[in-house]
Coordinates of N, CA and C in Angstrom, one line a residue:
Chain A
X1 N -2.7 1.0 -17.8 CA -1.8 1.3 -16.7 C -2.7 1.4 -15.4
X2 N -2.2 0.4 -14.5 CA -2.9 1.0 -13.0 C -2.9 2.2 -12.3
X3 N -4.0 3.0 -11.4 CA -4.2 4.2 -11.2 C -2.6 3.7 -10.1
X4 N -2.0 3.1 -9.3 CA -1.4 2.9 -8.5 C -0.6 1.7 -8.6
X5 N 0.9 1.9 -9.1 CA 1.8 0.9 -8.9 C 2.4 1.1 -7.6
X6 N 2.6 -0.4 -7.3 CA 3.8 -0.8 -6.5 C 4.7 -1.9 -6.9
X7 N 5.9 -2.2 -6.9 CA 6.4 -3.4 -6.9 C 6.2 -4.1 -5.4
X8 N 5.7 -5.1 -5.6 CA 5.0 -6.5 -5.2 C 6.1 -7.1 -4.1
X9 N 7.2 -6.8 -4.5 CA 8.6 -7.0 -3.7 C 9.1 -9.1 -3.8
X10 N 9.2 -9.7 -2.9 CA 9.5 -9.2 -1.4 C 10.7 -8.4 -1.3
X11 N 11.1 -7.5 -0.7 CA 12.0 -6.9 -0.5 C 12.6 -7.7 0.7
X12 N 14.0 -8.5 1.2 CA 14.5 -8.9 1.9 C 15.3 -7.7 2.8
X13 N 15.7 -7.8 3.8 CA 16.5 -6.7 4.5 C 16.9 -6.8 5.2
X14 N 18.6 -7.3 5.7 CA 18.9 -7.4 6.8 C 18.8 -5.9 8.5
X15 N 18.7 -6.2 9.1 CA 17.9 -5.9 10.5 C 19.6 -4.7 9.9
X16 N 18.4 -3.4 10.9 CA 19.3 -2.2 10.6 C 19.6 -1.6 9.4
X17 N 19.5 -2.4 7.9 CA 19.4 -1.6 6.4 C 18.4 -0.3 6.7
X18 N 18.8 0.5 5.8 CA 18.1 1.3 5.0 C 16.8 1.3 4.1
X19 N 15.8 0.9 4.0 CA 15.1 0.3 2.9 C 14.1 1.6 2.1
X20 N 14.1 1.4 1.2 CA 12.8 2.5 0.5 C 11.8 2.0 -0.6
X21 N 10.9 2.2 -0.5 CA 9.8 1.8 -1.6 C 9.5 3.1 -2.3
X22 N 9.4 3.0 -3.6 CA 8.7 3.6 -4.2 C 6.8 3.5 -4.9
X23 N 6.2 4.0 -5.3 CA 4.7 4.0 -5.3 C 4.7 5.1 -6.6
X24 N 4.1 4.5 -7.9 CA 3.4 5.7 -9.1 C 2.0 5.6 -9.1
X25 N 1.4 6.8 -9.3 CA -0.1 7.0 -9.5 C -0.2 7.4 -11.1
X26 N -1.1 7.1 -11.4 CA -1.5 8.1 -13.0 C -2.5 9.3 -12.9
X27 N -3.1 9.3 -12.1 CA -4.0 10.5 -11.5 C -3.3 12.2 -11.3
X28 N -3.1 12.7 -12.3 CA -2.3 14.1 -11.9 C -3.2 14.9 -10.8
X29 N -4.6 14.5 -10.7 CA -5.6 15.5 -10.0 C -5.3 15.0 -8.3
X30 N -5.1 13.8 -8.4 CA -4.9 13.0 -7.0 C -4.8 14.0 -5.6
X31 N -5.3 14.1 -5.0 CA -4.9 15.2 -4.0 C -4.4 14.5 -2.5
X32 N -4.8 13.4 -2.0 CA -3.9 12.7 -0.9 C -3.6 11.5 -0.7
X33 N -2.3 11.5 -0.2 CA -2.0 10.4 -0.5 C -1.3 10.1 1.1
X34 N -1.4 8.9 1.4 CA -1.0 7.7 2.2 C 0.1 6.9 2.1
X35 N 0.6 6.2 3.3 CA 1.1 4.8 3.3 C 0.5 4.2 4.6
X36 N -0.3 2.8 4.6 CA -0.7 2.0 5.5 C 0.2 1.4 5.4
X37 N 0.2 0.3 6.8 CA 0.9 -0.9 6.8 C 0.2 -2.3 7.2
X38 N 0.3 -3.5 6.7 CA -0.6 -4.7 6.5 C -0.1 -5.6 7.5
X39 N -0.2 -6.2 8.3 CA 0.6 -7.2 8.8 C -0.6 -8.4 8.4
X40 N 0.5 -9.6 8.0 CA -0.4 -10.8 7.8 C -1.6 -11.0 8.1
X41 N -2.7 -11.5 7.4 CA -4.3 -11.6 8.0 C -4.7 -10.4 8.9
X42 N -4.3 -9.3 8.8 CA -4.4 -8.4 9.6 C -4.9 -7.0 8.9
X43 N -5.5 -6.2 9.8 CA -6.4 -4.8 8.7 C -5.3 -3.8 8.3
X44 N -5.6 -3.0 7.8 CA -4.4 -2.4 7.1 C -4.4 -1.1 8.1
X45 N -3.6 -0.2 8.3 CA -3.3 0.7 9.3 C -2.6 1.2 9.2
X46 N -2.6 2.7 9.3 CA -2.5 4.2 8.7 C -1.0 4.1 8.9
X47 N 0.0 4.4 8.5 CA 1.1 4.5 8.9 C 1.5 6.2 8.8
X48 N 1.6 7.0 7.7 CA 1.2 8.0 7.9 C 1.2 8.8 6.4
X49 N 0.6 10.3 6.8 CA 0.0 11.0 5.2 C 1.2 11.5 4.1
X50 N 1.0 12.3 3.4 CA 2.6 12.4 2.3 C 2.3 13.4 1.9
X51 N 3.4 14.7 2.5 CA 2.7 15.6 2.1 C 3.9 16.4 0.7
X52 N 3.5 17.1 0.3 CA 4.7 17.8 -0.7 C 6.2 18.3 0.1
X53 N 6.2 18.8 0.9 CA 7.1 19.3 1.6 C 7.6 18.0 2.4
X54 N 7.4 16.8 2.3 CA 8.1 15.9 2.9 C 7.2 15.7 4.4
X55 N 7.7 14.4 4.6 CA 7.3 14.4 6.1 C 7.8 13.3 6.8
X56 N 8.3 13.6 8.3 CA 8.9 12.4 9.0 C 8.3 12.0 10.2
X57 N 8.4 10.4 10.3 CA 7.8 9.5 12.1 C 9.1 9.2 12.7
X58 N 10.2 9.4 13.3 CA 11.2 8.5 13.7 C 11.8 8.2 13.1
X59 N 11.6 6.8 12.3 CA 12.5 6.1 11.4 C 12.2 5.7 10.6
X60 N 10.5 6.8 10.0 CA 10.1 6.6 8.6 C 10.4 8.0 8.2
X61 N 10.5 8.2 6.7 CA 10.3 9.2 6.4 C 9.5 9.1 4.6
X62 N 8.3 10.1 4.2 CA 7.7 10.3 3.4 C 7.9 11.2 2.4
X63 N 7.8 11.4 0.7 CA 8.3 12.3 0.5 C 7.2 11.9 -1.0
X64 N 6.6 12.9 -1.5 CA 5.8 13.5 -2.8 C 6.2 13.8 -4.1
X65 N 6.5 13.4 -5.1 CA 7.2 13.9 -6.1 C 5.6 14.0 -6.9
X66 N 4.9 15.2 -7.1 CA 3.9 15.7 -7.7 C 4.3 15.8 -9.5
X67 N 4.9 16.4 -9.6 CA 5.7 15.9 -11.0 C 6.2 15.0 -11.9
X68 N 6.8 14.1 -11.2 CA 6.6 12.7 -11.7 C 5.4 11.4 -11.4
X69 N 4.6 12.1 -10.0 CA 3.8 11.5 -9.9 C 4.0 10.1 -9.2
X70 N 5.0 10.1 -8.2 CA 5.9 9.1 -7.6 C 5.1 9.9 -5.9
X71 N 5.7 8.7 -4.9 CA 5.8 8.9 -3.4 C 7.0 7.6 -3.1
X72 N 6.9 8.2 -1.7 CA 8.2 7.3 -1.8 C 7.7 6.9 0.2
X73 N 8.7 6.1 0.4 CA 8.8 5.6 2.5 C 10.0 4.9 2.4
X74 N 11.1 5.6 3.0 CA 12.2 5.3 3.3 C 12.1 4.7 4.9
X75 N 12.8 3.5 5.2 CA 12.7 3.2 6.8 C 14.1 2.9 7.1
X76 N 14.4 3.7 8.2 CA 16.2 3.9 8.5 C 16.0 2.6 9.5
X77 N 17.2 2.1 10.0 CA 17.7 1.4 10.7 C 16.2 0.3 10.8
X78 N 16.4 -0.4 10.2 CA 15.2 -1.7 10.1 C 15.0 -2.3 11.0
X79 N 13.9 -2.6 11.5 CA 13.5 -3.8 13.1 C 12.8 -5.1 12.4
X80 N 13.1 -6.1 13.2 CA 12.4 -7.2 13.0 C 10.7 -6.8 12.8
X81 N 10.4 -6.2 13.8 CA 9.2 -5.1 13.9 C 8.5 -5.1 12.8
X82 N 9.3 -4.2 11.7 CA 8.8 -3.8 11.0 C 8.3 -4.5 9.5
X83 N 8.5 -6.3 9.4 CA 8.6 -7.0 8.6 C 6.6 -7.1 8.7
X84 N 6.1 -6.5 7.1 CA 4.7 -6.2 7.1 C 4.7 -6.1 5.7
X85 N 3.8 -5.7 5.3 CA 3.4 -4.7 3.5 C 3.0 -3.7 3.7
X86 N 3.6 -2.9 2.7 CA 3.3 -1.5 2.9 C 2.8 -1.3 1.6
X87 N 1.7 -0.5 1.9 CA 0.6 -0.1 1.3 C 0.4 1.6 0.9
X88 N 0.2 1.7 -0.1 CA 0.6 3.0 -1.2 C -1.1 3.4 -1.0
X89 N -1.5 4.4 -1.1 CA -2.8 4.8 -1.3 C -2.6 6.2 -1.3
X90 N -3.6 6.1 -3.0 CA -3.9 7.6 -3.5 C -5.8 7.9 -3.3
X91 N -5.6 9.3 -3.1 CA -7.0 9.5 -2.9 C -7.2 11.1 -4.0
X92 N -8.2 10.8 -4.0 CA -8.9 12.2 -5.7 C -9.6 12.4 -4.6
X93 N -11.2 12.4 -5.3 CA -12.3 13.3 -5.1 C -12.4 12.0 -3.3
X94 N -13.2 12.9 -2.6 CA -13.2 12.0 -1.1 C -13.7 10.5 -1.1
X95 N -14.2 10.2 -2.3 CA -14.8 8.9 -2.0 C -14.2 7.9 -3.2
X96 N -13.0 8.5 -3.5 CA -12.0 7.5 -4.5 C -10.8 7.3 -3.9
X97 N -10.5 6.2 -2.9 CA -9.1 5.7 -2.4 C -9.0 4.2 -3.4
X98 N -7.6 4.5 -4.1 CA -7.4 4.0 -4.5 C -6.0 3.1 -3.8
X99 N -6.2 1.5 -3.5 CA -4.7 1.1 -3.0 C -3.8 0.6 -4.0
X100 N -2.3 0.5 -3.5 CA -2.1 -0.3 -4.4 C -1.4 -1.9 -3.9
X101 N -1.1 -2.7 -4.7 CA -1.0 -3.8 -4.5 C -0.1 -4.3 -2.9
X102 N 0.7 -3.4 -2.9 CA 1.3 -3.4 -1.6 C 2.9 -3.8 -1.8
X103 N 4.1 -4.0 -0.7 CA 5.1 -4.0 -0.9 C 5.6 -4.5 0.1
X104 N 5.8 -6.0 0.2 CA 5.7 -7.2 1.0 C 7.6 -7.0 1.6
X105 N 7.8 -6.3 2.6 CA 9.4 -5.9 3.3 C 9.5 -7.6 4.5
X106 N 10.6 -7.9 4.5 CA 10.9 -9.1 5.2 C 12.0 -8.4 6.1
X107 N 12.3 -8.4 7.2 CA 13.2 -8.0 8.0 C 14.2 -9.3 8.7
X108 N 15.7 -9.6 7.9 CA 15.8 -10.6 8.5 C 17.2 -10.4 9.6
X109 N 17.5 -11.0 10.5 CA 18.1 -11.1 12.1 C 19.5 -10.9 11.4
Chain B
X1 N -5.7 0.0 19.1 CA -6.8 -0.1 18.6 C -8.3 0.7 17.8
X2 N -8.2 0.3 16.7 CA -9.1 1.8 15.7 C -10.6 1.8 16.7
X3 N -11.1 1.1 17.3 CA -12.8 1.3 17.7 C -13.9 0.5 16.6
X4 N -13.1 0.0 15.4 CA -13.8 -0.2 14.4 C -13.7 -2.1 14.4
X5 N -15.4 -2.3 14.4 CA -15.4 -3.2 14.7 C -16.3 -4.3 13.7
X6 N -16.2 -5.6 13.1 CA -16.8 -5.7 12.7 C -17.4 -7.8 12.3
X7 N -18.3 -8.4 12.0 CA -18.6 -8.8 12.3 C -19.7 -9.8 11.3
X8 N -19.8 -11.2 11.2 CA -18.8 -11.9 11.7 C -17.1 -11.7 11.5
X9 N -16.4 -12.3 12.1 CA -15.4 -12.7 11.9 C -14.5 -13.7 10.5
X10 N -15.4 -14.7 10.2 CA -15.2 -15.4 9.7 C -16.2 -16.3 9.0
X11 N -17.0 -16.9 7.6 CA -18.1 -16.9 7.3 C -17.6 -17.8 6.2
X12 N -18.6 -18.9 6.3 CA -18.3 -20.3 4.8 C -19.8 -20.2 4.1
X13 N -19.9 -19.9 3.4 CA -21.0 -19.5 2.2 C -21.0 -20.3 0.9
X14 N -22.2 -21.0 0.3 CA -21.8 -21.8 -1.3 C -22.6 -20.6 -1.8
X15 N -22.0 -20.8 -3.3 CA -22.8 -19.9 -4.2 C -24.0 -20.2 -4.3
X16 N -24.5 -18.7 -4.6 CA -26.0 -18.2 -4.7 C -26.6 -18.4 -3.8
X17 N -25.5 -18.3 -2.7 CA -26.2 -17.8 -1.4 C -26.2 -16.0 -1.3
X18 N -26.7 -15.6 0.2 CA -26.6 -14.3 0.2 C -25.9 -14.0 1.7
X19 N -25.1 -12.7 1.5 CA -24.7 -12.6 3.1 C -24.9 -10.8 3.3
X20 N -25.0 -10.9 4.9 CA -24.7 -9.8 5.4 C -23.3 -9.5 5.7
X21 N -22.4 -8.9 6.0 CA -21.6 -8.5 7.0 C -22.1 -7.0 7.5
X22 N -21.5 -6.7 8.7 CA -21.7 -5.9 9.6 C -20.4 -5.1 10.3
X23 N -20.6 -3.6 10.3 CA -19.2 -3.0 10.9 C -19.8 -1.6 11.9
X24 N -19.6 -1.6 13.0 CA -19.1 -0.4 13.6 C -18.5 0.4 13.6
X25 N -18.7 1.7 13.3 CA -17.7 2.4 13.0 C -17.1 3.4 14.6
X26 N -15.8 4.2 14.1 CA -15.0 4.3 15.6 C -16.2 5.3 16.1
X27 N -16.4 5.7 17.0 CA -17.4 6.8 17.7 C -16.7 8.1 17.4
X28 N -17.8 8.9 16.9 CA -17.8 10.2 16.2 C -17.6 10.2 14.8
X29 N -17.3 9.1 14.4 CA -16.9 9.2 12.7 C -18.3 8.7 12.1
X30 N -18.6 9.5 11.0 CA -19.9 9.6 10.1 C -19.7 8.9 9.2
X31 N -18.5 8.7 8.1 CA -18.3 7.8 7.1 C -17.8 6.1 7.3
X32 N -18.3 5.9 6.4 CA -18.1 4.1 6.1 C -17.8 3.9 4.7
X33 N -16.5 3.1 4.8 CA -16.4 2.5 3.4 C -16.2 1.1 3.6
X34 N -16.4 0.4 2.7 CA -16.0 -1.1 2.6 C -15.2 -0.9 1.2
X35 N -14.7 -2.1 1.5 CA -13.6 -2.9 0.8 C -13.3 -3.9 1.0
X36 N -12.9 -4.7 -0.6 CA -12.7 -6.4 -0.6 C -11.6 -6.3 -1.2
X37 N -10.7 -7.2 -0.3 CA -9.4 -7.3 -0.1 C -9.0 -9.1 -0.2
X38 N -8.6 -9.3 -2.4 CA -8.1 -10.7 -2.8 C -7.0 -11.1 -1.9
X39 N -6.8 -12.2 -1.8 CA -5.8 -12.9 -1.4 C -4.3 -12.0 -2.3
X40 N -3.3 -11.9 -1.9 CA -2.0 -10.8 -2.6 C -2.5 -9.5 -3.4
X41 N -3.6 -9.1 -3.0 CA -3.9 -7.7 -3.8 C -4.4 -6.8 -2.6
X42 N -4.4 -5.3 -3.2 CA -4.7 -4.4 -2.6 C -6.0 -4.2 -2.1
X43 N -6.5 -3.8 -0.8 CA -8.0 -3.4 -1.2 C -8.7 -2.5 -2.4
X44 N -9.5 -3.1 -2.7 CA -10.7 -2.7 -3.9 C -12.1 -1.6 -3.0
X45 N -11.8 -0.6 -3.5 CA -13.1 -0.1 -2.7 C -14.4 -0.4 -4.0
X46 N -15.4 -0.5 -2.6 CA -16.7 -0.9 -3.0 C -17.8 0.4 -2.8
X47 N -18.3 0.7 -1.9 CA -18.9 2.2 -1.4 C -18.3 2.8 -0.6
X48 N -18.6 3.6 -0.7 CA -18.7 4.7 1.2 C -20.3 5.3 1.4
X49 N -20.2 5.0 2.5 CA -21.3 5.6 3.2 C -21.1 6.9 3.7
X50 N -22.1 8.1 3.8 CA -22.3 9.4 4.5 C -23.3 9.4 4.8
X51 N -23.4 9.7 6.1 CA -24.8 10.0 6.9 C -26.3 9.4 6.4
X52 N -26.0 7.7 6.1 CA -27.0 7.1 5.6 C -26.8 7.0 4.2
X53 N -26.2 7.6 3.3 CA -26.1 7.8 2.0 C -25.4 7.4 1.2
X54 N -25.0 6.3 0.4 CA -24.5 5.9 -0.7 C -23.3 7.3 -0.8
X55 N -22.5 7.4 -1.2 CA -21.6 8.7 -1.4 C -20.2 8.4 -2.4
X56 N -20.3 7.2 -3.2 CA -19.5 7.0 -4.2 C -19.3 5.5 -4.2
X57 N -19.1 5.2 -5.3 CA -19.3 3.5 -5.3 C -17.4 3.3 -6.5
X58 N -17.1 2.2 -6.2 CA -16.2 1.6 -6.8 C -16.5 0.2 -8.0
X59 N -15.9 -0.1 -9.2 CA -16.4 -1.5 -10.2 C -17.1 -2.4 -9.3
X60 N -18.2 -2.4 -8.4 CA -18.7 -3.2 -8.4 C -20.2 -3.6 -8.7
X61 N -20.8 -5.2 -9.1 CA -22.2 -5.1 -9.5 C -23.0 -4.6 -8.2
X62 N -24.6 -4.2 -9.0 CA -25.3 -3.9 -8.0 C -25.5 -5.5 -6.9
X63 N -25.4 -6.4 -7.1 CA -25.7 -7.4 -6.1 C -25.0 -7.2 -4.5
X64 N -23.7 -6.2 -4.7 CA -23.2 -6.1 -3.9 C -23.9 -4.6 -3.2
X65 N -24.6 -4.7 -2.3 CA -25.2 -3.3 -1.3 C -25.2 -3.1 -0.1
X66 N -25.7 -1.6 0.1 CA -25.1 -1.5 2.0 C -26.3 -0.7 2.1
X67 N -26.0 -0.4 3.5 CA -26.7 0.4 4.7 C -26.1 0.8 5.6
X68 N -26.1 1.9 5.7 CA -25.9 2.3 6.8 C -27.1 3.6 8.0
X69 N -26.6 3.1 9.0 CA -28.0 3.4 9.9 C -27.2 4.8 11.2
X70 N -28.6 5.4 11.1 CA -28.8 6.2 12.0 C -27.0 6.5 13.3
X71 N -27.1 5.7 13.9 CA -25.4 5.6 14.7 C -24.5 5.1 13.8
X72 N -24.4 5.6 12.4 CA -23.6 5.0 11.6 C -23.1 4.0 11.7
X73 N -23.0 3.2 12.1 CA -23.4 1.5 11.8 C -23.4 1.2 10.3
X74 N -22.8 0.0 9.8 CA -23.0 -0.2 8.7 C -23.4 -1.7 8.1
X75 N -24.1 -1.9 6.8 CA -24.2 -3.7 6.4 C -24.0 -3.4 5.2
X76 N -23.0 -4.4 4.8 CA -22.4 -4.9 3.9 C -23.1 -6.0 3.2
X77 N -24.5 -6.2 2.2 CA -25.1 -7.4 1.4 C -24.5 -7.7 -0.1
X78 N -24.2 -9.0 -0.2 CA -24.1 -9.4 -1.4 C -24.8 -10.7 -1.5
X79 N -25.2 -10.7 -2.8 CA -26.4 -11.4 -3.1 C -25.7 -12.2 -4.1
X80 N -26.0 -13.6 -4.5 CA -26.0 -14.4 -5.7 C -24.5 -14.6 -5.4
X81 N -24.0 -15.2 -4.5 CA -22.6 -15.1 -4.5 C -22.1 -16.3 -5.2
X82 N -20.6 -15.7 -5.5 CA -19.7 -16.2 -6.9 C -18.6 -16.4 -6.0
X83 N -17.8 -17.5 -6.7 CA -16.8 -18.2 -5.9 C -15.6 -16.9 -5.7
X84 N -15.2 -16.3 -7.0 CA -15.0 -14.8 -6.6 C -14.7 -13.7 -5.7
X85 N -16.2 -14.4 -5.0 CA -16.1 -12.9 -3.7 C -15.6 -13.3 -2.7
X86 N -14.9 -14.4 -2.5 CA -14.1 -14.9 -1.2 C -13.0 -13.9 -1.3
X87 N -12.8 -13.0 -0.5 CA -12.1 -12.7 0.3 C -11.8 -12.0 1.6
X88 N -11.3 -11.1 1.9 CA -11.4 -10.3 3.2 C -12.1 -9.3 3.0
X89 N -13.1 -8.6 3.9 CA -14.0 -7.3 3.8 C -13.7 -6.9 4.3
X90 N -13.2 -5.6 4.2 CA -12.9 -4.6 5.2 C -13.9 -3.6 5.5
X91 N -13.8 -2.9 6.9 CA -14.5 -1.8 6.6 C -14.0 -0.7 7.1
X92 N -14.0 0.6 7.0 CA -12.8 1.8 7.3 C -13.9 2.7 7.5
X93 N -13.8 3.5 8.9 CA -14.4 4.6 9.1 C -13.6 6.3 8.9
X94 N -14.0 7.1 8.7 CA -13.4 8.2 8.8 C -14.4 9.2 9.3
X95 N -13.2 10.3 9.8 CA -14.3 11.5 10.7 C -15.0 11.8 10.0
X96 N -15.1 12.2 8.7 CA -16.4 12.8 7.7 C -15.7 12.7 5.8
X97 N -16.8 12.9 5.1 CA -16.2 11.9 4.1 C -15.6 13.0 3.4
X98 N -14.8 14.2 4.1 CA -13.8 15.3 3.7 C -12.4 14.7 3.9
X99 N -12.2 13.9 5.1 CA -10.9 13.5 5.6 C -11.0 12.0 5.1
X100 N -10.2 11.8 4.2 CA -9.5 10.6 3.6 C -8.4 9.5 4.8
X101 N -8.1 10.6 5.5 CA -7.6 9.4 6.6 C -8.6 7.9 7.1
X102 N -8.5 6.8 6.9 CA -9.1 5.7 7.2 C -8.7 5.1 8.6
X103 N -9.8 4.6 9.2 CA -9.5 3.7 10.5 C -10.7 2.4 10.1
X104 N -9.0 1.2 9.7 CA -10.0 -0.2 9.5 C -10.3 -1.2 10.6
X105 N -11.5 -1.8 10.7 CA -11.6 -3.0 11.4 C -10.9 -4.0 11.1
X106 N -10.9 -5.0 11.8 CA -10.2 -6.3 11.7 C -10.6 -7.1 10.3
X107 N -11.8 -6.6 9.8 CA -12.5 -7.9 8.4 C -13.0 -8.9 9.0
X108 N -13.8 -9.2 7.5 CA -14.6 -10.5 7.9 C -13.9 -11.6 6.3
X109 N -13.6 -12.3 6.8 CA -13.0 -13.2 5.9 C -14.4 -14.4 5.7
X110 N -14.5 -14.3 4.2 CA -15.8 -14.7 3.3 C -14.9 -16.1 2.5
X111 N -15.7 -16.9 2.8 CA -14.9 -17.4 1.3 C -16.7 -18.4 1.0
X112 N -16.6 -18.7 -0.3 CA -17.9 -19.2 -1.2 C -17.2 -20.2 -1.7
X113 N -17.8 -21.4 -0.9 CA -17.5 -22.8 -1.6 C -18.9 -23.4 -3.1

């Protein structure tokens, strides 16, 4: 099993959907965890952290399920904008970031 | 823009050759990690650097090694290269290797003909 699933997607979405990805780790010790976001040939970039009590940017929102070992990024009202991969990352001890494959969202007009 | 910069850009290499890459890290941040990042896969971490120091390594052989210097500055050497190691190198700084938050450069895209 990988320390970090994602489904691979592409997730298609017309402009304004609702969309959500989910992300599993196997690591119960895991202590932080992330979502970046990738844009084509481009570096990957922090989108934001995940904490247990949830957490929201605008028209992302992040949420922890420590018990199943799940995270999740819900993105309300979809922009062209926002058509990138999104990138799951768990972190253990400080010098084990683990990513995962990523989650290729298409935003279409 | 992260501050994090790195260098070359872009690099054509045959096997069993050897390369550097090279990364600045953002000002005030002490850690460096790298990462090689396949064509449709996730990045793979390779080391992190602390304050000169090796500070955890990821499945890679020893051919692949670093440095990092005094203004935390970092180099990225792999040796005996394999058709393989073509891909994107990242490098990611953070304020200290407590905080897992990363700030990446742009990469240097390697590929080994």
């Amino acid at each position: 099993r990988k320390e970090v699933e994602q489904d691979p997607g592409p997730f298609n979405v017309p402009e304004g959907a609702t969309v959500a990805f989910n992300c599993t780790y196997s690591n119960s010790a895991s202590q932080s965890f992330f979502w970046y976001r990738q844009d084509c040939r481009k570096e990957p970039k922090l989108l934001m952290s995940v904490y247990s009590s949830g957490n929201e940017d605008g028209r992302f929102t992040a949420q922890l399920n420590r018990a199943s070992q799940y995270i999740s990024l819900l993105i309300r009202d979809s922009k062209l904008s926002d058509s990138a991969t999104y990138l799951c990352v768990v972190s253990g001890s400080y010098q084990k970031v683990t990513f995962g494959i990523g989650t290729k969202l298409q935003v279409i007009p | 823009e992260t501050g994090v910069t790195q260098s070359p850009t872009h690099l054509i290499k045959t096997r069993g050759q050897q390369v550097t890459l090279r990364c600045s890290s953002q000002s005030g941040h002490n850690t460096v990690s790298w990462y090689q990042q396949a064509l449709g896969q996730g990045p793979q971490f390779i080391f992190q650097y602390y304050r000169e120091e090796e500070n955890g390594r990821g499945n890679f052989p020893p051919r692949f090694s670093g440095l990092q210097f005094p203004n935390y500055s970092s180099e990225l050497n792999v040796n005996a290269l394999e058709l393989d190691d073509s891909a994107l190198y990242l490098c990611a700084s953070s304020w200290d290797r407590g905080t897992p938050e990363q700030y990446f450069g742009p990469g240097t895209r390697l590929t080994v003909t």
